[in-house]
mmCIF file of C-alpha atoms in Angstrom:
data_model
loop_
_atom_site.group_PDB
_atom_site.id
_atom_site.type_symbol
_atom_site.label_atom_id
_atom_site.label_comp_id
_atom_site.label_asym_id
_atom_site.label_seq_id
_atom_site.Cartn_x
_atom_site.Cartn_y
_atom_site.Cartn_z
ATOM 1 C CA UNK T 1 0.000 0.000 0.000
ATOM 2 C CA UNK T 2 1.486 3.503 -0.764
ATOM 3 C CA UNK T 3 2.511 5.612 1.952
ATOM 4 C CA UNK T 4 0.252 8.217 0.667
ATOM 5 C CA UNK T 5 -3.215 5.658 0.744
ATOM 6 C CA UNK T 6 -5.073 6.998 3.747
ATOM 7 C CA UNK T 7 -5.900 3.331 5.933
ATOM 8 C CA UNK T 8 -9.515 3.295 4.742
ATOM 9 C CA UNK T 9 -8.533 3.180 1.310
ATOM 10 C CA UNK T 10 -6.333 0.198 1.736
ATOM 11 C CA UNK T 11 -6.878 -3.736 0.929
ATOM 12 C CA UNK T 12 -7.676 -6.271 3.675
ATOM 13 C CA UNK T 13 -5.996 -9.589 3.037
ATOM 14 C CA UNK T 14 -8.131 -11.456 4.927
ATOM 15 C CA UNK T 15 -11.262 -10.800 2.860
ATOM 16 C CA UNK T 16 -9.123 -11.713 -0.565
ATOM 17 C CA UNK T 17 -11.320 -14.500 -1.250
ATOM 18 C CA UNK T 18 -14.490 -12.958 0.416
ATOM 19 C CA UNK T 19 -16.732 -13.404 -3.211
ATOM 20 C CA UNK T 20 -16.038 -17.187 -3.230
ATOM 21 C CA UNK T 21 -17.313 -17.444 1.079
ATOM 22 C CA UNK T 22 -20.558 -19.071 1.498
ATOM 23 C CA UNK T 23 -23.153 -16.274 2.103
ATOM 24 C CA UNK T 24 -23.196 -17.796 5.695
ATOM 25 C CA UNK T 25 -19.323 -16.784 5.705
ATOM 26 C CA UNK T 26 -19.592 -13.638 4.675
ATOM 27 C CA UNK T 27 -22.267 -12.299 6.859
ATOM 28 C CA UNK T 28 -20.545 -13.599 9.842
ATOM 29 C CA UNK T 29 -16.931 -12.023 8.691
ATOM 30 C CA UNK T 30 -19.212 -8.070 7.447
ATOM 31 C CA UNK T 31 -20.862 -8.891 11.498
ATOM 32 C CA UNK T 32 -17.383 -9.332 12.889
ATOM 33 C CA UNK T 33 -15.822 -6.516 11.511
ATOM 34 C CA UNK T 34 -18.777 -4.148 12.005
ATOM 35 C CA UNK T 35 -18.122 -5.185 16.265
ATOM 36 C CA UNK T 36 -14.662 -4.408 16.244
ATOM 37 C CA UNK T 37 -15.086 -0.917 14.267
ATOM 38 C CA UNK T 38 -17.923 -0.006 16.959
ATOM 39 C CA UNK T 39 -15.240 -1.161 19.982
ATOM 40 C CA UNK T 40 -12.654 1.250 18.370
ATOM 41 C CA UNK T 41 -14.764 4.510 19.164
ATOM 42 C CA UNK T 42 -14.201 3.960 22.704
ATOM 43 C CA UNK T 43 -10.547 5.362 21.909
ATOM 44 C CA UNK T 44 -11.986 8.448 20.879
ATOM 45 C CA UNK T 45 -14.252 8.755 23.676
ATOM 46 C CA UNK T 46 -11.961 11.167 25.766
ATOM 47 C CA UNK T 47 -11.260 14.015 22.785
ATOM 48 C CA UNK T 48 -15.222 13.418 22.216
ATOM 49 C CA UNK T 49 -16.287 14.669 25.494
ATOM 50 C CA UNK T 50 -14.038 17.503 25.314
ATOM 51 C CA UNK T 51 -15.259 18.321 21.703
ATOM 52 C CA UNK T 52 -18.873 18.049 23.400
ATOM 53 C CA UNK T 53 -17.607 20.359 26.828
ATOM 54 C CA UNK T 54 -16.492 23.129 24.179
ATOM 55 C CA UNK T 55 -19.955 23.120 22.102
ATOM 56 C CA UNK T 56 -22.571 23.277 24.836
ATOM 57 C CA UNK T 57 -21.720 27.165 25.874
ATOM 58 C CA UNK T 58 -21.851 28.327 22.522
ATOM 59 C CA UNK T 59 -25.319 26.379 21.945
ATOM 60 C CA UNK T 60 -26.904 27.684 25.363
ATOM 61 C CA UNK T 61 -25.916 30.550 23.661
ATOM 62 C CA UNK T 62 -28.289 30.969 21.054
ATOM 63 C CA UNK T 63 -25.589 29.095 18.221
ATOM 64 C CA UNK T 64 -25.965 26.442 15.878
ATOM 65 C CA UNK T 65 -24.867 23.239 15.235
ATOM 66 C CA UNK T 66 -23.815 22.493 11.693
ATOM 67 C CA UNK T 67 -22.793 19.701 9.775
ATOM 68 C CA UNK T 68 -20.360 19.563 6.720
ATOM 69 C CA UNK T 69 -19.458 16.584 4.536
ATOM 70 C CA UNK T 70 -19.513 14.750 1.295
ATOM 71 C CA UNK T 71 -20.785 11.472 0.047
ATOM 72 C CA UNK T 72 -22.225 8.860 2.799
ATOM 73 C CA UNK T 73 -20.695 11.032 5.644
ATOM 74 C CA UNK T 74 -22.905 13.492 4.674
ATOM 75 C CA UNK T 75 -26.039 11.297 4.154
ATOM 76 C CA UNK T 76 -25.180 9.917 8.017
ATOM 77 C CA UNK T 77 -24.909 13.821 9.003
ATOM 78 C CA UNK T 78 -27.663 14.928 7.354
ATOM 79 C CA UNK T 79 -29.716 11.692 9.345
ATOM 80 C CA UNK T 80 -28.608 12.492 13.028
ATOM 81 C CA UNK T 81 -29.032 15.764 12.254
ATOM 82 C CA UNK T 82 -33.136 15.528 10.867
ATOM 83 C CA UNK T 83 -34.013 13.719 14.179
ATOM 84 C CA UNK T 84 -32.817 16.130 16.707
ATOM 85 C CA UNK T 85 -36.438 18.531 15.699
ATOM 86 C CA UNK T 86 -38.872 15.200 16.029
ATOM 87 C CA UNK T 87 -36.895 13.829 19.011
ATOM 88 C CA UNK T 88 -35.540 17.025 21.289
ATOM 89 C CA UNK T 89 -37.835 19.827 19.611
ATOM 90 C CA UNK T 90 -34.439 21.213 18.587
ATOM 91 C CA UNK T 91 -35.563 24.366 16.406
ATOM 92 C CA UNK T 92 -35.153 23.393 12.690
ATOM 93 C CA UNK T 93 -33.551 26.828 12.046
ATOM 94 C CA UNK T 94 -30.587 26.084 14.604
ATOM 95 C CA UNK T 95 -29.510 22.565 12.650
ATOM 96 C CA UNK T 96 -27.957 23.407 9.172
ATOM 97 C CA UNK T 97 -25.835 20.314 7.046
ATOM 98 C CA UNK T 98 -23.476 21.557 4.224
ATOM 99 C CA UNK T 99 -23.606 19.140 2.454
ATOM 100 C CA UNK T 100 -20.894 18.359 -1.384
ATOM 101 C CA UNK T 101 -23.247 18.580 -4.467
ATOM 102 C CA UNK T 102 -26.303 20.030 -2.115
ATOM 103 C CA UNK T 103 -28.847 18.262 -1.107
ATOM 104 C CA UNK T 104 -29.033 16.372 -4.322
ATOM 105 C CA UNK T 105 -26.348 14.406 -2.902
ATOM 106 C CA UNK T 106 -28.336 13.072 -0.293
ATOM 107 C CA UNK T 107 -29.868 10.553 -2.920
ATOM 108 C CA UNK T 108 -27.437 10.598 -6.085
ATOM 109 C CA UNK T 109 -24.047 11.705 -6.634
ATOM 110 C CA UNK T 110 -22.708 14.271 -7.552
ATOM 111 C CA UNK T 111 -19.676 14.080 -9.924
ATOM 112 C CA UNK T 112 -16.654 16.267 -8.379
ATOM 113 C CA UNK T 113 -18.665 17.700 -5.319
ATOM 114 C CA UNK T 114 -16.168 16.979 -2.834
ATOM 115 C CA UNK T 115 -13.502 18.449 -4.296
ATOM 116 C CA UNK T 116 -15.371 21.867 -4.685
ATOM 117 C CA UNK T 117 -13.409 24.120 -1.984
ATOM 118 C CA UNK T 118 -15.093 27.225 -3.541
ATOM 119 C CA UNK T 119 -18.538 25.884 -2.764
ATOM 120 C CA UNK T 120 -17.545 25.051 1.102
ATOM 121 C CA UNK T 121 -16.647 28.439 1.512
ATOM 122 C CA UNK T 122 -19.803 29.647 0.258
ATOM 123 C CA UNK T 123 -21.673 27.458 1.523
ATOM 124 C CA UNK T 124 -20.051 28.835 4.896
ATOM 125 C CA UNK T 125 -20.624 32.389 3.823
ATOM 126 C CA UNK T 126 -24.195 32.248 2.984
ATOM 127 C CA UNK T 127 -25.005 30.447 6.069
ATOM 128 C CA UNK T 128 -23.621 33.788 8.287
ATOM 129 C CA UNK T 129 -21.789 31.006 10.235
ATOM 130 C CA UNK T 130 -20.232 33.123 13.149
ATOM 131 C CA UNK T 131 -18.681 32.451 16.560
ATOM 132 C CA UNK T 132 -21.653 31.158 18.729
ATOM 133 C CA UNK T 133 -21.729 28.545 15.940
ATOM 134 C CA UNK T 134 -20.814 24.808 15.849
ATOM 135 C CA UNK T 135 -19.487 23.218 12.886
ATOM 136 C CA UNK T 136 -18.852 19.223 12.760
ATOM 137 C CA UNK T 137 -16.621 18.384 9.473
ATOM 138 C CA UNK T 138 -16.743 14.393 8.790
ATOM 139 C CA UNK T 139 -14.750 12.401 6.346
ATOM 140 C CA UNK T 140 -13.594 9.133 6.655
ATOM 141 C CA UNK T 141 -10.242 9.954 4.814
ATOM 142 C CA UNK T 142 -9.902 13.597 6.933
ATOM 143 C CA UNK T 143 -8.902 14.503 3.441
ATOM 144 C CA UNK T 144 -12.299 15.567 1.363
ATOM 145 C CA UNK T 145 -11.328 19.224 0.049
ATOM 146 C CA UNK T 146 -14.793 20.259 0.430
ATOM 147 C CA UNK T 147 -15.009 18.975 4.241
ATOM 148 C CA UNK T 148 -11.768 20.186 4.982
ATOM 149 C CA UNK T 149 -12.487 24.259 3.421
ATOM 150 C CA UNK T 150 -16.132 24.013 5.474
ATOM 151 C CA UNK T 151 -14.236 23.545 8.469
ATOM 152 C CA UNK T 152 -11.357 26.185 7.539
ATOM 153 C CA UNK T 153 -13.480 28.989 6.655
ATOM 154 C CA UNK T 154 -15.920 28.294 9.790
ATOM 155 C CA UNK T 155 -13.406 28.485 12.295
ATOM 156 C CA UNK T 156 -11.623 31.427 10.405
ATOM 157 C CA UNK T 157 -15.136 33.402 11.601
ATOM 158 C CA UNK T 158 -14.930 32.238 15.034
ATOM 159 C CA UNK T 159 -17.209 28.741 14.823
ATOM 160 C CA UNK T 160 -16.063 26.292 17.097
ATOM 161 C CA UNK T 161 -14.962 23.493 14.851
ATOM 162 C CA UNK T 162 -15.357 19.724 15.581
ATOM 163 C CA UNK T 163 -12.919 17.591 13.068
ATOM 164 C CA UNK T 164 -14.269 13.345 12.423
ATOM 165 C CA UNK T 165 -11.988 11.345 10.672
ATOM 166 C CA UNK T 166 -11.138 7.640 10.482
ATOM 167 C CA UNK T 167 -7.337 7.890 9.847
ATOM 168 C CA UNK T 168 -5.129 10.167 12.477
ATOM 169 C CA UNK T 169 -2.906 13.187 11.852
ATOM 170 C CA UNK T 170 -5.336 14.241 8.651
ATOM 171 C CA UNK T 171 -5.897 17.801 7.094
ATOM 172 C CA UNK T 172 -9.365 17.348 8.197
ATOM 173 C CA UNK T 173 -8.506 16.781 11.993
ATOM 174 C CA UNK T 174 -5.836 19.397 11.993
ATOM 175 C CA UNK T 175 -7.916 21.770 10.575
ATOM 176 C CA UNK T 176 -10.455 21.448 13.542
ATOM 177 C CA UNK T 177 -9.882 22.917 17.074
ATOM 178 C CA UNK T 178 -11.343 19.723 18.195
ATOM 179 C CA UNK T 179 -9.914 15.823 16.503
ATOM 180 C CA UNK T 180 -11.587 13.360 16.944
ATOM 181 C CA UNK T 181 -10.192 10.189 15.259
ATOM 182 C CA UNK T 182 -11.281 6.596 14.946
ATOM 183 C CA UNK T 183 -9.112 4.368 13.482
ATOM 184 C CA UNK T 184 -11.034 2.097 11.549
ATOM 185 C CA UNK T 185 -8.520 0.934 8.871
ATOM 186 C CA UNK T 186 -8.880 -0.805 5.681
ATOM 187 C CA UNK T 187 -13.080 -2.058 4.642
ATOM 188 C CA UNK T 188 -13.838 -5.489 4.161
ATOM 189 C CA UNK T 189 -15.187 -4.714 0.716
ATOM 190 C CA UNK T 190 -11.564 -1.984 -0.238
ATOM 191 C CA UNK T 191 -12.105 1.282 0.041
ATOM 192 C CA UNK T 192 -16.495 1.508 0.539
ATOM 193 C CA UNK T 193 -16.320 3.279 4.186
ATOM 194 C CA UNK T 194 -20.007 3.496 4.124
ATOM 195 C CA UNK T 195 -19.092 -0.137 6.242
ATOM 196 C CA UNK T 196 -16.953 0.496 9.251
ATOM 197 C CA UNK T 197 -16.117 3.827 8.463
ATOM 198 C CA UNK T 198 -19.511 4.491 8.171
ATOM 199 C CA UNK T 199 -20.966 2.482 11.311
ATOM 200 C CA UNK T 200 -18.119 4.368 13.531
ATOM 201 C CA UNK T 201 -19.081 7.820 12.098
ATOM 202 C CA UNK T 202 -23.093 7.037 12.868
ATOM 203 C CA UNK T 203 -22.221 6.155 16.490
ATOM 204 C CA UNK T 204 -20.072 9.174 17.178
ATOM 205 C CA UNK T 205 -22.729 11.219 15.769
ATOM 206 C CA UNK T 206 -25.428 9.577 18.228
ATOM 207 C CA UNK T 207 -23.193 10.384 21.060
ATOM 208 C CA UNK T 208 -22.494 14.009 20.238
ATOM 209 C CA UNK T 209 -25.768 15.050 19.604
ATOM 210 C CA UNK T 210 -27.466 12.782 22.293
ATOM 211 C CA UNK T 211 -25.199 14.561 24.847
ATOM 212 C CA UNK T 212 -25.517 18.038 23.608
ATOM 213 C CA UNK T 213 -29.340 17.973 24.103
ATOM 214 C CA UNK T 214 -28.962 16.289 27.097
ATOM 215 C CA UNK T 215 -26.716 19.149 28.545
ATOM 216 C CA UNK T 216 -29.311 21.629 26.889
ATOM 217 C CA UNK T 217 -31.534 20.106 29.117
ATOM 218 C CA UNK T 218 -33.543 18.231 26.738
ATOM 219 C CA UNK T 219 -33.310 15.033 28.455
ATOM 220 C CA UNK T 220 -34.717 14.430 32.071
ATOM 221 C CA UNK T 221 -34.745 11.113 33.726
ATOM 222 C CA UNK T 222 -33.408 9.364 30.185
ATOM 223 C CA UNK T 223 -36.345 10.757 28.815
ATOM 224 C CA UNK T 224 -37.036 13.460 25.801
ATOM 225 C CA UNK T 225 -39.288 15.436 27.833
ATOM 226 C CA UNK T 226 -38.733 18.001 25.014
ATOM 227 C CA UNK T 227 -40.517 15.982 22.468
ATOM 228 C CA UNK T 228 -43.696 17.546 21.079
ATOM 229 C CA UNK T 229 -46.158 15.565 20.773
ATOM 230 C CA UNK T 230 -47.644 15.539 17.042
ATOM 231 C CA UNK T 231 -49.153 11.772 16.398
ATOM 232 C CA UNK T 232 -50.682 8.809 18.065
ATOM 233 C CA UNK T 233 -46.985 7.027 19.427
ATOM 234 C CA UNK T 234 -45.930 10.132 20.933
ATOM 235 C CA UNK T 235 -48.600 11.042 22.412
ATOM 236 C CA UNK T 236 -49.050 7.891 23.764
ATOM 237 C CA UNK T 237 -45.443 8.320 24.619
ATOM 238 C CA UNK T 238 -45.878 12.019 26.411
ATOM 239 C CA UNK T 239 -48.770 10.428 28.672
ATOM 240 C CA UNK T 240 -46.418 7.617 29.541
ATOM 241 C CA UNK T 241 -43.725 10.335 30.581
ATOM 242 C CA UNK T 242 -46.079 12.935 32.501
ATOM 243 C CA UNK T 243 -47.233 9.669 34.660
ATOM 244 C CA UNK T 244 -43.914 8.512 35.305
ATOM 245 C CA UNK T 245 -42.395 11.883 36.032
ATOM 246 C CA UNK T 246 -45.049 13.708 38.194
ATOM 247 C CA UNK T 247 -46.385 10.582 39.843
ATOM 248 C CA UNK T 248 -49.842 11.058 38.209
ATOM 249 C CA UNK T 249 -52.546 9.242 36.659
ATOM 250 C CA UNK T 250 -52.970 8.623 32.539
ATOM 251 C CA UNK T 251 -56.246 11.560 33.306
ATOM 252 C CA UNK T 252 -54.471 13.410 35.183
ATOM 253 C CA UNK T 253 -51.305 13.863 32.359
ATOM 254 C CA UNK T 254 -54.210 14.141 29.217
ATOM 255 C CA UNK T 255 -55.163 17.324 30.623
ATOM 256 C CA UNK T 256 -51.958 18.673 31.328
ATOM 257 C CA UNK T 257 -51.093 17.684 27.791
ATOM 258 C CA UNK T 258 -53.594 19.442 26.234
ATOM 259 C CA UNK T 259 -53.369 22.735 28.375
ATOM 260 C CA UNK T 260 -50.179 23.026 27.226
ATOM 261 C CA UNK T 261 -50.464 21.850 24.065
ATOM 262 C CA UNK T 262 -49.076 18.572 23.851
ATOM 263 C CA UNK T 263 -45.832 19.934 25.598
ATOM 264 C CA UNK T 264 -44.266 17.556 27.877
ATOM 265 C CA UNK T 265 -42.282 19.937 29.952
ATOM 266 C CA UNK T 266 -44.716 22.129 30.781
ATOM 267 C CA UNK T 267 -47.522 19.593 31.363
ATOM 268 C CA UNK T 268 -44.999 17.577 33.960
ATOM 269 C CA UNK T 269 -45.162 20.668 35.703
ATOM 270 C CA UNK T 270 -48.597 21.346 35.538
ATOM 271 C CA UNK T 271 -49.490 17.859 36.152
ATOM 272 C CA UNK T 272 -47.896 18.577 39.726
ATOM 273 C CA UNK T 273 -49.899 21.199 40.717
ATOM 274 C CA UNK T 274 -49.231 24.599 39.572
ATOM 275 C CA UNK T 275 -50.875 26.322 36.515
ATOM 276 C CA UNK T 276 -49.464 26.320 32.569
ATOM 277 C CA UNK T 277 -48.645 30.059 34.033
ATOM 278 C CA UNK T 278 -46.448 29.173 36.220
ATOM 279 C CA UNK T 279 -44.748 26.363 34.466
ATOM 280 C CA UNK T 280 -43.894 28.404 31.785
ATOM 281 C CA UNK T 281 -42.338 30.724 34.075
ATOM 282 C CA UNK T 282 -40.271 28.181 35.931
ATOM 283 C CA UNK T 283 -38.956 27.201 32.681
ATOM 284 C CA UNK T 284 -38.073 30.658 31.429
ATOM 285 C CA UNK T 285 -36.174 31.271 34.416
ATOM 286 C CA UNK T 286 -33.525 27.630 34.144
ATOM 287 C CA UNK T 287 -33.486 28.170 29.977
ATOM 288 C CA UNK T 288 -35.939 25.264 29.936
ATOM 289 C CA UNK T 289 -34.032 22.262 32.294
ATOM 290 C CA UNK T 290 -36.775 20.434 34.070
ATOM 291 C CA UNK T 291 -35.020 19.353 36.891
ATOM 292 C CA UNK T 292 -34.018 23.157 37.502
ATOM 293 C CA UNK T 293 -37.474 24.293 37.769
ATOM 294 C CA UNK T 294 -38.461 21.222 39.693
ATOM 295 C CA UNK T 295 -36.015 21.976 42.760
ATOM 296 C CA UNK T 296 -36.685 26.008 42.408
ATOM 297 C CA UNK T 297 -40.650 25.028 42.818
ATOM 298 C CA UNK T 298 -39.854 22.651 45.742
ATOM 299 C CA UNK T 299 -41.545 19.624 43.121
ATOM 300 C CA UNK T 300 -38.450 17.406 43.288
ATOM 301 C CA UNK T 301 -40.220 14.940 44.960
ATOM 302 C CA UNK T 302 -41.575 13.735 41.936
ATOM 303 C CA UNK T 303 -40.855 10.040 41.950
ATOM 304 C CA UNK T 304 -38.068 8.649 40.269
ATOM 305 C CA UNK T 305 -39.243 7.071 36.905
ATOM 306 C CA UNK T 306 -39.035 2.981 36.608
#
């Protein structure tokens, strides 16, 4: 392998013979390698939480998070990303994904798109991306010239800038403030890092973004007691929480549902004793962390949920 190859483009021996394997054989050897790829994040757990540390000021402070990639990196962004509004009632306007080709991409590609520098640094331009911001540039190589300029010109305005790559001591991760790096090395199938690449990038991505909102306050008692509730599973889901959380009864958390409109912060509150009033009010005054509001009101004693 040339010196030059990044480690995800390179050739595993093992799997030199994978086309002839049994279809038994090769599911089991895809299975294996998938488990070790997910073990390797755990490495990259410590510059993670300090990556994660940096970002929640800036997002308490009114900024953004914003992904930037090409290819399946972006299409894995651009999923973690879309879930954060449905899940944590993060405000669609505060999640942005620049994404190589534009959102074409997501579904075909786009011939050259991650090598268009220019286009990252418009795409950074146009966005207004400025220093409450958060920018998260992934690549599996941490060499994508688009990826790499998104991240340059974002922390060249003052974003705080979040580098994911799958091969160390990369343009992409020294372009960052914050590396994080997990070393995946070469695919089963050479070079498609959709595989572990991919699977690595998709759980570093759940972890980031679960423990943002949970330090936003999003999550109380390992539940999304943000979560609007807009169809039949969640609202089945909001009574659930409201029961659980204020130690009331499936009546008792319908009502406070709909007097404040299906919101499940407000209606623990409410379901507690005090009026939508009020719980709005408590909220205001933490930015919106339930357990904040519960100790100021002296409600704490809502039971823990099993």
């Amino acid at each position: 392998m040339s010196a030059s190859l990044p480690a995800t483009e390179g050739f595993d021996s093992a799997f030199d013979e994978f086309d002839t394997w049994p279809v038994g054989t090769q599911l089991n050897a895809l299975w294996q390698s998938q488990l070790a790829a997910a073990a390797v994040v755990s490495g990259a757990l410590p510059a993670l939480t300090r990556a994660v540390e940096a970002a929640l000021p800036r997002l308490k402070a009114g900024g953004r998070l914003i992904y930037a990639g090409a290819g399946s990196s972006a299409r894995l962004a651009a999923q973690d990303g879309a879930e954060l509004e449905p899940t944590y009632n993060w405000p669609p306007e505060r999640m942005i994904v620049l994404i190589a080709g534009g959102t074409g991409a997501l579904l075909q590609a786009v011939e050259n798109a991650e090598d268009n520098e220019a286009a990252a640094q418009d795409g950074v331009r146009e966005a207004h991306i400025g220093a409450q911001d958060v920018v998260v540039g992934i690549a599996a190589s941490g060499r994508t010239p688009y990826t790499i300029a998104c991240v340059k010109a974002a922390r060249e305005r003052g974003a705080l800038t979040i580098g994911l790559a799958n091969v160390p001591d990369t343009p992409l991760l020294t372009a960052a403030e914050h590396a994080v790096t997990v070393e995946t090395g070469a695919e089963p199938i050479s070079g498609s890092t959709r595989m572990k690449a991919g699977t690595t990038q998709k759980i570093v991505l759940n972890l980031l973004s679960t423990t943002l909102m949970t330090g936003l306050g999003r999550v109380y008692r390992a539940r999304m007691v943000d979560m609007h509730s807009r169809n039949a599973k969640l609202r089945t889901r909001a009574v659930r929480m409201v029961t659980a959380l204020a130690n009331c009864d499936d009546e008792q958390a319908r009502f406070a549902l709909d007097a404040t409109n299906g919101h499940v912060k407000p209606a623990i509150l409410v379901a507690c004793g005090i009026t939508v009033e009020q719980a709005q009010e408590a909220l205001a005054r933490t930015d919106g962390n339930l357990r904040r509001a519960l100790k100021n009101l002296g409600l704490a004693t809502a039971r823990r949920a099993t």
